[in-house]
Amino acid sequence: MMVGAQAYANTQIQTASNVQVIVLLYDGAISSMKLAQEGMSTLNYQDKARFLDRALRVIGELSASLNMEEGGGIAKDLRRMYEYMQFELTQANLKNEPRRLEGPIRCLSLLREAWVDLAVQETKPQAVGI
């Protein structure tokens, strides 16, 4: 069963546009943070560490993929938001405070909505001559 799920996930990523991949990364980071919160709340330190690490890696990749030259102010703002999230995840880990993940989850959820809107616009057919 796990092999089929992995194959489906691989196909989903391979056939997605760049914008859709970003949405998938946001989904993964949000899900990981929620699972890390659950791990903290239930004192499951193995899950806490695994899911915080996963979220930190995704956010790190998102930050590293920013094109600071072409992205201008938006890229700068995103970099600052990613740095804030990385700081909060680290503090949540050190202090075992699941509530510290609420801000990063909220931020990523709002950013995700914007990327979903962009993905929808990307798939709409363009009118000729406009």
mmCIF file of C-alpha atoms in Angstrom:
data_model
loop_
_atom_site.group_PDB
_atom_site.id
_atom_site.type_symbol
_atom_site.label_atom_id
_atom_site.label_comp_id
_atom_site.label_asym_id
_atom_site.label_seq_id
_atom_site.Cartn_x
_atom_site.Cartn_y
_atom_site.Cartn_z
ATOM 1 C CA MET A 1 0.000 0.000 0.000
ATOM 2 C CA MET A 2 2.820 2.405 0.872
ATOM 3 C CA VAL A 3 4.513 1.758 -2.483
ATOM 4 C CA GLY A 4 1.345 2.815 -4.331
ATOM 5 C CA ALA A 5 1.024 5.973 -2.235
ATOM 6 C CA GLN A 6 4.669 6.860 -2.900
ATOM 7 C CA ALA A 7 4.219 6.278 -6.630
ATOM 8 C CA TYR A 8 1.140 8.516 -6.630
ATOM 9 C CA ALA A 9 3.018 11.267 -4.774
ATOM 10 C CA ASN A 10 5.934 11.031 -7.211
ATOM 11 C CA THR A 11 3.591 11.288 -10.197
ATOM 12 C CA GLN A 12 1.803 14.242 -8.619
ATOM 13 C CA ILE A 13 5.090 16.121 -8.207
ATOM 14 C CA GLN A 14 6.476 15.188 -11.626
ATOM 15 C CA THR A 15 3.363 16.406 -13.434
ATOM 16 C CA ALA A 16 2.840 19.575 -11.391
ATOM 17 C CA SER A 17 3.716 23.090 -12.487
ATOM 18 C CA ASN A 18 6.226 25.097 -10.448
ATOM 19 C CA VAL A 19 3.368 26.885 -8.687
ATOM 20 C CA GLN A 20 1.657 23.585 -7.876
ATOM 21 C CA VAL A 21 4.929 22.210 -6.473
ATOM 22 C CA ILE A 22 5.132 25.204 -4.128
ATOM 23 C CA VAL A 23 1.573 24.500 -2.950
ATOM 24 C CA LEU A 24 2.541 20.856 -2.336
ATOM 25 C CA LEU A 25 5.596 21.977 -0.353
ATOM 26 C CA TYR A 26 3.448 24.303 1.742
ATOM 27 C CA ASP A 27 0.990 21.446 2.336
ATOM 28 C CA GLY A 28 3.850 19.235 3.509
ATOM 29 C CA ALA A 29 5.287 21.870 5.843
ATOM 30 C CA ILE A 30 1.883 22.700 7.343
ATOM 31 C CA SER A 31 1.074 19.024 7.853
ATOM 32 C CA SER A 32 4.487 18.393 9.419
ATOM 33 C CA MET A 33 4.080 21.299 11.843
ATOM 34 C CA LYS A 34 0.663 20.043 12.915
ATOM 35 C CA LEU A 35 2.064 16.557 13.463
ATOM 36 C CA ALA A 36 4.985 18.053 15.423
ATOM 37 C CA GLN A 37 2.471 19.912 17.608
ATOM 38 C CA GLU A 38 0.705 16.634 18.260
ATOM 39 C CA GLY A 39 4.027 14.971 19.087
ATOM 40 C CA MET A 40 4.838 17.733 21.581
ATOM 41 C CA SER A 41 1.402 17.552 23.176
ATOM 42 C CA THR A 42 1.587 13.776 23.612
ATOM 43 C CA LEU A 43 5.256 13.841 24.664
ATOM 44 C CA ASN A 44 6.180 11.775 21.611
ATOM 45 C CA TYR A 45 9.632 13.283 21.139
ATOM 46 C CA GLN A 46 10.485 11.073 18.192
ATOM 47 C CA ASP A 47 7.531 12.420 16.175
ATOM 48 C CA LYS A 48 8.222 15.947 17.388
ATOM 49 C CA ALA A 49 11.804 15.788 16.117
ATOM 50 C CA ARG A 50 10.971 14.020 12.858
ATOM 51 C CA PHE A 51 8.177 16.387 11.849
ATOM 52 C CA LEU A 52 9.938 19.574 12.971
ATOM 53 C CA ASP A 53 12.978 18.493 10.969
ATOM 54 C CA ARG A 54 10.808 17.841 7.921
ATOM 55 C CA ALA A 55 9.116 21.254 8.207
ATOM 56 C CA LEU A 56 12.452 23.009 8.686
ATOM 57 C CA ARG A 57 13.904 21.289 5.615
ATOM 58 C CA VAL A 58 10.920 22.295 3.458
ATOM 59 C CA ILE A 59 11.034 25.901 4.645
ATOM 60 C CA GLY A 60 14.797 25.935 4.088
ATOM 61 C CA GLU A 61 14.319 24.718 0.510
ATOM 62 C CA LEU A 62 11.610 27.308 -0.120
ATOM 63 C CA SER A 63 13.926 30.022 1.155
ATOM 64 C CA ALA A 64 16.908 28.762 -0.839
ATOM 65 C CA SER A 65 14.858 28.676 -4.046
ATOM 66 C CA LEU A 66 13.988 32.382 -3.901
ATOM 67 C CA ASN A 67 15.418 34.428 -6.743
ATOM 68 C CA MET A 68 16.451 37.569 -4.893
ATOM 69 C CA GLU A 69 17.450 39.434 -8.070
ATOM 70 C CA GLU A 70 14.256 38.916 -10.042
ATOM 71 C CA GLY A 71 11.924 38.584 -7.064
ATOM 72 C CA GLY A 72 12.599 42.041 -5.678
ATOM 73 C CA GLY A 73 10.619 43.060 -2.618
ATOM 74 C CA ILE A 74 8.390 39.997 -2.682
ATOM 75 C CA ALA A 75 11.383 37.664 -2.488
ATOM 76 C CA LYS A 76 12.830 39.740 0.366
ATOM 77 C CA ASP A 77 9.539 39.588 2.272
ATOM 78 C CA LEU A 78 9.224 35.854 1.714
ATOM 79 C CA ARG A 79 12.805 35.313 2.912
ATOM 80 C CA ARG A 80 12.030 37.246 6.125
ATOM 81 C CA MET A 81 8.856 35.218 6.665
ATOM 82 C CA TYR A 82 10.735 31.959 6.148
ATOM 83 C CA GLU A 83 13.418 33.105 8.613
ATOM 84 C CA TYR A 84 10.706 33.949 11.154
ATOM 85 C CA MET A 85 9.183 30.482 10.682
ATOM 86 C CA GLN A 86 12.544 28.764 11.083
ATOM 87 C CA PHE A 87 13.170 30.733 14.280
ATOM 88 C CA GLU A 88 9.745 29.839 15.709
ATOM 89 C CA LEU A 89 10.143 26.155 14.849
ATOM 90 C CA THR A 90 13.532 26.101 16.534
ATOM 91 C CA GLN A 91 12.167 27.840 19.633
ATOM 92 C CA ALA A 92 9.159 25.500 19.739
ATOM 93 C CA ASN A 93 11.569 22.581 19.666
ATOM 94 C CA LEU A 94 13.909 23.958 22.329
ATOM 95 C CA LYS A 95 11.124 24.995 24.699
ATOM 96 C CA ASN A 96 8.690 22.213 23.763
ATOM 97 C CA GLU A 97 5.945 24.777 23.138
ATOM 98 C CA PRO A 98 3.467 23.515 20.535
ATOM 99 C CA ARG A 99 1.663 26.882 20.504
ATOM 100 C CA ARG A 100 4.760 28.498 18.970
ATOM 101 C CA LEU A 101 3.930 26.652 15.770
ATOM 102 C CA GLU A 102 0.553 28.349 15.406
ATOM 103 C CA GLY A 103 2.026 31.540 13.896
ATOM 104 C CA PRO A 104 4.092 29.721 11.257
ATOM 105 C CA ILE A 105 1.125 27.480 10.410
ATOM 106 C CA ARG A 106 -1.077 30.556 9.971
ATOM 107 C CA CYS A 107 1.552 32.312 7.819
ATOM 108 C CA LEU A 108 2.103 29.308 5.571
ATOM 109 C CA SER A 109 -1.646 28.742 5.270
ATOM 110 C CA LEU A 110 -2.173 32.331 4.088
ATOM 111 C CA LEU A 111 0.743 32.104 1.669
ATOM 112 C CA ARG A 112 -0.604 28.778 0.430
ATOM 113 C CA GLU A 113 -3.961 30.375 -0.376
ATOM 114 C CA ALA A 114 -2.202 33.007 -2.495
ATOM 115 C CA TRP A 115 -0.240 30.327 -4.381
ATOM 116 C CA VAL A 116 -3.446 28.310 -4.938
ATOM 117 C CA ASP A 117 -5.059 31.415 -6.448
ATOM 118 C CA LEU A 118 -2.012 31.816 -8.686
ATOM 119 C CA ALA A 119 -2.208 28.148 -9.717
ATOM 120 C CA VAL A 120 -5.880 28.592 -10.650
ATOM 121 C CA GLN A 121 -5.058 31.670 -12.740
ATOM 122 C CA GLU A 122 -2.226 29.737 -14.366
ATOM 123 C CA THR A 123 -4.615 27.032 -15.582
ATOM 124 C CA LYS A 124 -7.291 29.392 -16.956
ATOM 125 C CA PRO A 125 -7.199 29.714 -20.726
ATOM 126 C CA GLN A 126 -5.911 33.097 -21.906
ATOM 127 C CA ALA A 127 -8.069 35.138 -24.261
ATOM 128 C CA VAL A 128 -6.430 35.764 -27.635
ATOM 129 C CA GLY A 129 -5.667 39.380 -28.500
ATOM 130 C CA ILE A 130 -5.978 40.780 -24.965
#
